[in-house]
Amino acid sequence: MLQYVTLEIDGADIVVPRGLSVLDAAIEHGICIPHLCHVRYLSDIGSCRLCIVEHVVNGRSKITTSCTLRVQEDMVIQSNTERIRKLRRNLAELLVAHAPNSRAIQDIAVRCGVKEVRYPFRNENCVLCGRCVRVCSECAGANAIGFVGRGKNRRVDSPFGSLSEFCVECHTCIELCPMSIQPCIGYMEPGEERLCGACESQLDLADELPGHCVWCELGENFQCGRY
Amino acid sequence: MLPLRLDSILEGRRSQPHQLIEVLQDVQEQEGYISEEAMRAISNELGVPPMEVYRVASFYKAFSMQPRGKNVITMCMGTACHVRGAKLLLSQATGLLGVNSGETTDDGLFSIEQVNCLGTCALGPVVTENGACHHHMNPSKLRKLIKSIRRAGMEETSDE
């Protein structure tokens, strides 16, 4: 039998089954916490850090990723405070500076309130969210790709640098990759990267209602509770 | 067919995925590096996906996936050693041997490696040669060290 716990997210009391993550609980109840590396049917590793929330314990708040935080009885979570918005905006800014050629990342940056990018663009083609790696080991069971190296040399690669014999070419890794959707203004060459301005309606909304849901199209692909 | 040496390392550890790091350490110690064949054999024998073996081997600095030279010269690049001129020593070593750090000389005698700290900051700058620690290094001591190793290596080959 399912056990239920009651917790408070942004002032709302919600009841969810035990064992769920705070992010899943919030999405289920229509509270939008931006996230990138989380996929509902995969385990969470908290690599994108976008889903950070404040977890209030004894009047003191700790900041942690909500996808790796399990629900507990009488938990108090705040997902949309000034402090969180500021941190999240900065994280999104770093992500979009690292890999601007992705619609998913551009949209998330807009949604998190990024208006200009203060960091140099790197135009990388991977943000190490680990979606492909997890789907390969957990759903396909192939373990054909994984993280190699560490620190700034960390990258996704096949074993020994050549296509693994266990790869069945299901292409689920490509499907889940946030870099597989180009920004609406098309591919940006190195040197001409910018924050995508084509979603101006969203930018306006983000301006008027800071931190509120702007019904981004991204929500659909990222299992937003509103869709 | 497994090489005999790998066989003895794997003895008693087969089908135990948690032994992965120990096995890799033993292979590293015996062979001086971990080859692709060794990794594939380990993956087969321990029941760990090849990706996992490759990931672990590439993560730790202690494992090398290229053959290393007979003498591994490890330069400490930690804060204390850096302040006392470790960078100078590194450039001297690379200049003397003609290879960059992480590479091996053509005759297979020397490899240069960088580490972030050896934990003996009071003795810095520190250089280790095959695990033997040389403290308070300076360019002339380093030159002498490399010269003596090279002479020893030459004598060995001439003896044979």
Coordinates of C-alpha atoms in Angstrom, one line a residue:
Chain A
M1 CA 0.0 0.0 0.0
L2 CA 1.2 3.5 -0.8
Q3 CA 2.2 5.6 2.1
Y4 CA 1.6 9.3 1.8
V5 CA 3.4 12.3 3.2
T6 CA 2.2 15.9 3.5
L7 CA 4.7 18.7 2.7
E8 CA 4.5 22.3 1.9
I9 CA 5.8 23.7 -1.3
D10 CA 5.6 27.5 -1.8
G11 CA 3.0 27.7 0.9
A12 CA 0.7 25.0 -0.6
D13 CA 0.1 21.9 1.4
I14 CA 0.3 18.9 -0.9
V15 CA 0.0 15.2 -0.4
V16 CA 2.2 12.8 -2.4
P17 CA 3.4 9.2 -2.1
R18 CA 6.5 8.5 -0.1
G19 CA 9.7 8.1 -2.0
L20 CA 8.9 10.7 -4.6
S21 CA 11.4 13.5 -5.2
V22 CA 10.4 17.1 -4.3
L23 CA 10.7 18.0 -8.0
D24 CA 8.3 15.3 -9.1
A25 CA 5.9 16.2 -6.3
A26 CA 5.9 19.9 -7.5
I27 CA 5.4 19.0 -11.1
E28 CA 2.5 16.7 -10.2
H29 CA 0.8 19.6 -8.5
G30 CA 1.5 22.2 -11.2
I31 CA 4.3 24.0 -9.4
C32 CA 6.9 24.8 -12.0
I33 CA 10.5 24.3 -11.0
P34 CA 12.8 24.7 -14.0
H35 CA 14.8 21.7 -14.7
L36 CA 17.0 20.3 -17.5
C37 CA 18.7 17.0 -16.5
H38 CA 15.6 15.5 -15.0
V39 CA 13.6 12.9 -17.0
R40 CA 10.6 11.4 -15.2
Y41 CA 11.5 7.7 -15.8
L42 CA 15.2 8.0 -15.1
S43 CA 17.2 8.3 -11.9
D44 CA 18.2 11.8 -10.9
I45 CA 21.8 13.0 -10.6
G46 CA 21.3 16.7 -10.1
S47 CA 23.8 17.8 -12.6
C48 CA 22.2 20.9 -14.1
R49 CA 21.4 22.4 -10.7
L50 CA 18.5 24.4 -12.2
C51 CA 15.9 22.8 -9.9
I52 CA 17.4 24.2 -6.7
V53 CA 15.0 25.0 -3.9
E54 CA 15.2 26.2 -0.4
H55 CA 14.6 23.5 2.2
V56 CA 13.7 25.1 5.5
V57 CA 14.8 23.2 8.5
N58 CA 14.3 24.7 12.0
G59 CA 14.0 28.2 10.6
R60 CA 17.2 27.9 8.6
S61 CA 17.1 27.2 4.9
K62 CA 19.4 25.0 2.9
I63 CA 19.7 25.2 -0.8
T64 CA 19.7 21.9 -2.6
T65 CA 18.5 20.4 -5.9
S66 CA 14.9 19.3 -5.6
C67 CA 15.3 16.3 -8.0
T68 CA 17.7 14.5 -5.6
L69 CA 15.7 15.6 -2.5
R70 CA 13.1 13.0 -1.3
V71 CA 9.9 14.1 0.2
Q72 CA 9.5 13.9 4.0
E73 CA 6.7 14.5 6.4
D74 CA 6.2 18.2 7.2
M75 CA 8.9 19.4 4.9
V76 CA 8.9 23.1 4.0
I77 CA 10.1 23.9 0.5
Q78 CA 10.4 27.3 -1.1
S79 CA 11.0 27.2 -4.8
N80 CA 10.6 30.8 -5.8
T81 CA 12.2 33.2 -3.4
E82 CA 14.4 36.1 -4.4
R83 CA 17.5 34.2 -3.4
I84 CA 16.6 31.2 -5.4
R85 CA 15.7 33.3 -8.5
K86 CA 19.0 35.0 -8.4
L87 CA 21.0 31.8 -8.1
R88 CA 18.9 30.1 -10.7
R89 CA 19.3 33.0 -13.1
N90 CA 23.1 32.8 -12.7
L91 CA 23.1 29.0 -13.3
A92 CA 21.0 29.4 -16.4
E93 CA 23.3 32.2 -17.6
L94 CA 26.3 30.0 -17.2
L95 CA 24.5 27.2 -19.1
V96 CA 23.5 29.4 -22.0
A97 CA 27.1 30.8 -22.2
H98 CA 28.5 27.3 -22.2
A99 CA 26.2 25.9 -25.0
P100 CA 24.1 28.6 -26.7
N101 CA 23.1 26.4 -29.7
S102 CA 20.2 24.8 -28.0
R103 CA 16.6 25.8 -27.9
A104 CA 16.0 24.0 -24.7
I105 CA 18.8 25.9 -23.0
Q106 CA 17.9 29.2 -24.5
D107 CA 14.3 28.8 -23.4
I108 CA 15.3 27.8 -19.9
A109 CA 17.5 30.8 -19.7
V110 CA 14.6 33.1 -20.7
R111 CA 12.3 31.4 -18.2
C112 CA 14.9 31.9 -15.4
G113 CA 15.0 35.6 -16.2
V114 CA 18.3 35.9 -18.0
K115 CA 18.4 39.2 -20.0
E116 CA 22.0 39.4 -20.9
V117 CA 24.9 37.0 -20.8
R118 CA 27.9 38.3 -18.9
Y119 CA 30.1 35.4 -19.5
P120 CA 32.1 34.6 -22.7
F121 CA 30.3 32.2 -25.0
R122 CA 32.0 28.8 -25.3
N123 CA 29.7 27.3 -27.9
E124 CA 30.2 23.7 -26.6
N125 CA 28.0 21.0 -27.8
C126 CA 27.4 19.3 -24.5
V127 CA 26.3 20.5 -21.1
L128 CA 27.0 17.1 -19.3
C129 CA 23.4 16.8 -18.2
G130 CA 23.8 13.0 -18.3
R131 CA 20.4 12.3 -19.9
C132 CA 21.9 10.2 -22.7
V133 CA 24.1 8.3 -20.3
R134 CA 21.3 7.5 -17.9
V135 CA 18.8 6.5 -20.6
C136 CA 21.5 4.2 -22.1
S137 CA 22.2 2.4 -18.9
E138 CA 18.7 2.4 -17.4
C139 CA 16.3 2.0 -20.3
A140 CA 18.3 0.5 -23.1
G141 CA 20.5 -1.4 -20.7
A142 CA 23.3 -1.1 -23.1
N143 CA 25.9 1.0 -21.2
A144 CA 27.2 2.1 -24.6
I145 CA 28.1 5.6 -23.6
G146 CA 29.2 7.1 -20.3
F147 CA 31.2 9.9 -18.7
V148 CA 34.9 9.8 -19.3
G149 CA 37.6 11.8 -17.5
R150 CA 37.0 14.3 -14.8
G151 CA 37.0 18.0 -14.0
K152 CA 37.1 20.2 -17.1
N153 CA 38.1 17.2 -19.2
R154 CA 34.9 15.3 -18.4
R155 CA 33.0 14.3 -21.6
V156 CA 30.5 11.8 -22.9
D157 CA 32.2 9.0 -24.8
S158 CA 31.9 5.4 -25.9
P159 CA 34.2 2.8 -24.3
F160 CA 37.7 3.0 -25.7
G161 CA 36.6 5.8 -28.0
S162 CA 34.8 3.6 -30.6
L163 CA 31.1 2.7 -30.9
S164 CA 30.3 0.0 -28.4
E165 CA 29.3 -3.4 -29.6
F166 CA 26.3 -3.2 -27.2
C167 CA 24.9 -0.1 -28.9
V168 CA 21.7 -1.1 -30.7
E169 CA 21.4 2.4 -32.3
C170 CA 18.1 3.1 -30.7
H171 CA 19.0 6.8 -30.8
T172 CA 17.1 7.5 -27.5
C173 CA 20.2 9.3 -26.4
I174 CA 19.9 11.8 -29.3
E175 CA 16.1 12.1 -28.7
L176 CA 16.7 13.1 -25.0
C177 CA 19.6 15.4 -25.7
P178 CA 18.8 19.1 -25.0
M179 CA 21.3 20.0 -27.7
S180 CA 19.3 18.3 -30.5
I181 CA 16.8 21.2 -30.9
Q182 CA 18.4 24.2 -32.6
P183 CA 17.4 27.7 -31.4
C184 CA 14.6 29.3 -33.5
I185 CA 17.1 31.7 -35.1
G186 CA 19.1 28.8 -36.4
Y187 CA 22.6 27.6 -35.7
M188 CA 25.0 30.3 -34.3
E189 CA 28.6 30.2 -35.5
P190 CA 31.3 30.8 -32.9
G191 CA 31.5 34.5 -32.5
E192 CA 27.9 35.3 -33.2
E193 CA 26.3 33.7 -30.2
R194 CA 23.7 35.6 -28.3
L195 CA 20.7 35.1 -26.2
C196 CA 18.0 34.1 -28.6
G197 CA 15.7 37.1 -29.2
A198 CA 13.1 35.4 -31.3
C199 CA 11.0 34.5 -28.3
E200 CA 10.3 38.2 -27.5
S201 CA 6.8 37.6 -26.3
Q202 CA 8.3 35.3 -23.7
L203 CA 11.0 37.9 -22.8
D204 CA 8.3 40.5 -22.2
L205 CA 6.3 38.2 -20.1
A206 CA 9.4 37.2 -18.1
D207 CA 10.0 40.9 -17.6
E208 CA 6.6 41.7 -16.4
L209 CA 6.1 38.6 -14.2
P210 CA 9.5 37.7 -12.9
G211 CA 9.7 34.1 -11.9
H212 CA 6.2 33.2 -13.2
C213 CA 5.4 30.6 -15.7
V214 CA 5.4 32.1 -19.2
W215 CA 3.8 28.9 -20.7
C216 CA 7.0 28.1 -22.5
E217 CA 6.8 25.6 -25.3
L218 CA 9.5 23.8 -23.6
G219 CA 7.1 22.7 -20.8
E220 CA 5.6 20.1 -23.1
N221 CA 8.9 18.3 -23.7
F222 CA 10.0 18.7 -20.1
Q223 CA 6.8 17.3 -18.5
C224 CA 5.7 20.7 -17.1
G225 CA 2.6 20.3 -15.0
R226 CA 0.6 22.8 -17.1
Y227 CA 0.7 20.7 -20.2
Chain B
M1 CA 43.0 -16.7 -23.8
L2 CA 44.1 -14.5 -21.0
P3 CA 47.7 -13.6 -20.5
L4 CA 49.0 -15.5 -17.5
R5 CA 49.8 -12.4 -15.4
L6 CA 46.2 -11.0 -15.7
D7 CA 45.0 -14.5 -14.8
S8 CA 46.8 -14.4 -11.5
I9 CA 45.5 -10.9 -10.7
L10 CA 41.9 -12.0 -11.4
E11 CA 42.3 -15.2 -9.4
G12 CA 39.6 -15.2 -6.6
R13 CA 38.1 -12.0 -7.8
R14 CA 36.0 -13.2 -10.7
S15 CA 32.3 -12.0 -10.9
Q16 CA 32.9 -9.5 -8.1
P17 CA 32.2 -6.1 -9.6
H18 CA 33.3 -4.3 -6.4
Q19 CA 36.8 -5.5 -6.9
L20 CA 37.2 -3.4 -10.0
I21 CA 39.5 -0.7 -8.5
E22 CA 41.7 -3.2 -6.8
V23 CA 42.1 -5.2 -10.0
L24 CA 42.9 -2.0 -12.0
Q25 CA 45.5 -1.0 -9.4
D26 CA 47.2 -4.4 -9.6
V27 CA 47.3 -4.3 -13.4
Q28 CA 48.6 -0.7 -13.3
E29 CA 51.4 -1.8 -10.9
Q30 CA 52.4 -4.9 -12.9
E31 CA 52.2 -3.6 -16.4
G32 CA 52.8 0.1 -15.8
Y33 CA 49.6 0.9 -17.7
I34 CA 46.2 -0.4 -18.4
S35 CA 45.7 -1.6 -22.0
E36 CA 42.4 -1.9 -23.8
E37 CA 42.7 -5.7 -23.9
A38 CA 43.3 -5.7 -20.2
M39 CA 40.2 -3.5 -19.7
R40 CA 38.1 -5.8 -21.9
A41 CA 39.3 -8.9 -20.1
I42 CA 38.6 -7.3 -16.7
S43 CA 35.1 -6.3 -17.8
N44 CA 34.4 -9.9 -19.0
E45 CA 35.8 -11.5 -15.9
L46 CA 34.3 -9.2 -13.2
G47 CA 30.9 -8.8 -14.9
V48 CA 31.2 -5.0 -15.2
P49 CA 30.2 -3.2 -18.4
P50 CA 33.2 -2.1 -20.5
M51 CA 32.0 1.5 -20.2
E52 CA 32.2 1.3 -16.4
V53 CA 35.8 0.0 -16.5
Y54 CA 36.8 2.7 -19.0
R55 CA 35.1 5.4 -16.9
V56 CA 36.8 4.4 -13.7
A57 CA 40.2 4.0 -15.4
S58 CA 39.9 7.4 -17.0
F59 CA 38.7 9.1 -13.8
Y60 CA 41.6 8.3 -11.5
K61 CA 45.0 10.0 -12.1
A62 CA 46.7 6.8 -10.7
F63 CA 45.7 4.9 -13.8
S64 CA 47.4 5.4 -17.0
M65 CA 46.0 4.2 -20.3
Q66 CA 49.2 4.8 -22.3
P67 CA 52.4 2.8 -21.8
R68 CA 54.6 4.7 -19.4
G69 CA 58.4 5.0 -19.5
K70 CA 60.7 3.0 -17.3
N71 CA 61.2 6.0 -15.0
V72 CA 58.2 8.1 -14.2
I73 CA 59.2 11.6 -13.0
T74 CA 56.3 13.1 -11.1
M75 CA 56.3 16.8 -10.6
C76 CA 54.3 18.3 -7.8
M77 CA 52.3 21.3 -8.9
G78 CA 50.7 22.0 -5.6
T79 CA 50.4 25.5 -4.2
A80 CA 53.5 25.4 -2.1
C81 CA 55.6 23.8 -4.8
H82 CA 54.2 26.2 -7.4
V83 CA 55.2 29.2 -5.3
R84 CA 58.7 27.8 -5.0
G85 CA 59.1 27.4 -8.7
A86 CA 57.7 24.0 -9.7
K87 CA 56.7 25.6 -13.1
L88 CA 60.4 26.3 -13.8
L89 CA 61.3 22.7 -13.0
L90 CA 58.6 21.4 -15.2
S91 CA 59.7 23.5 -18.1
Q92 CA 63.3 22.4 -17.5
A93 CA 62.3 18.7 -17.5
T94 CA 60.2 19.0 -20.6
G95 CA 63.1 20.9 -22.3
L96 CA 65.7 18.3 -21.2
L97 CA 63.6 15.3 -22.3
G98 CA 61.9 16.9 -25.2
V99 CA 58.4 15.7 -24.3
N100 CA 55.4 17.4 -22.7
S101 CA 54.0 16.3 -19.4
G102 CA 51.9 13.2 -19.7
E103 CA 54.1 11.9 -22.5
T104 CA 56.9 9.4 -22.8
T105 CA 60.3 9.8 -24.5
D106 CA 60.9 7.8 -27.7
D107 CA 63.5 5.5 -26.0
G108 CA 60.9 4.6 -23.4
L109 CA 63.1 5.7 -20.5
F110 CA 61.3 8.7 -19.1
S111 CA 57.7 9.8 -18.6
I112 CA 56.8 13.2 -17.1
E113 CA 53.7 13.5 -15.0
Q114 CA 52.1 16.3 -13.1
V115 CA 50.2 15.9 -9.8
N116 CA 48.4 18.5 -7.8
C117 CA 49.9 17.7 -4.4
L118 CA 52.1 15.0 -2.9
G119 CA 51.3 16.1 0.6
T120 CA 54.8 17.1 1.6
C121 CA 54.5 20.8 1.1
A122 CA 57.2 21.7 3.6
L123 CA 59.7 19.9 1.4
G124 CA 58.8 21.6 -1.8
P125 CA 59.4 21.8 -4.6
V126 CA 59.0 18.0 -4.7
V127 CA 59.8 15.7 -7.5
T128 CA 59.4 11.9 -7.3
E129 CA 61.2 9.5 -9.5
N130 CA 59.6 6.0 -9.5
G131 CA 58.1 6.8 -6.1
A132 CA 61.3 7.9 -4.5
C133 CA 60.9 11.5 -3.2
H134 CA 63.5 14.2 -4.0
H135 CA 62.9 17.3 -1.9
H136 CA 63.9 21.0 -2.3
M137 CA 64.5 20.5 -6.0
N138 CA 66.2 23.1 -8.1
P139 CA 67.1 23.1 -11.8
S140 CA 70.7 21.8 -11.2
K141 CA 69.6 19.0 -8.9
L142 CA 66.9 18.0 -11.5
R143 CA 69.5 18.0 -14.2
K144 CA 71.8 15.8 -12.2
L145 CA 68.9 13.4 -11.4
I146 CA 67.9 13.0 -15.0
K147 CA 71.6 12.5 -16.0
S148 CA 72.2 9.8 -13.4
I149 CA 69.0 7.9 -14.4
R150 CA 70.0 8.1 -18.0
R151 CA 73.5 6.8 -17.2
A152 CA 72.1 4.0 -15.2
G153 CA 69.8 3.1 -18.0
M154 CA 72.6 3.1 -20.5
E155 CA 74.8 0.9 -18.3
E156 CA 72.0 -1.6 -18.0
T157 CA 71.5 -1.8 -21.8
S158 CA 75.3 -2.1 -22.3
D159 CA 75.5 -4.9 -19.7
E160 CA 72.9 -6.9 -21.7

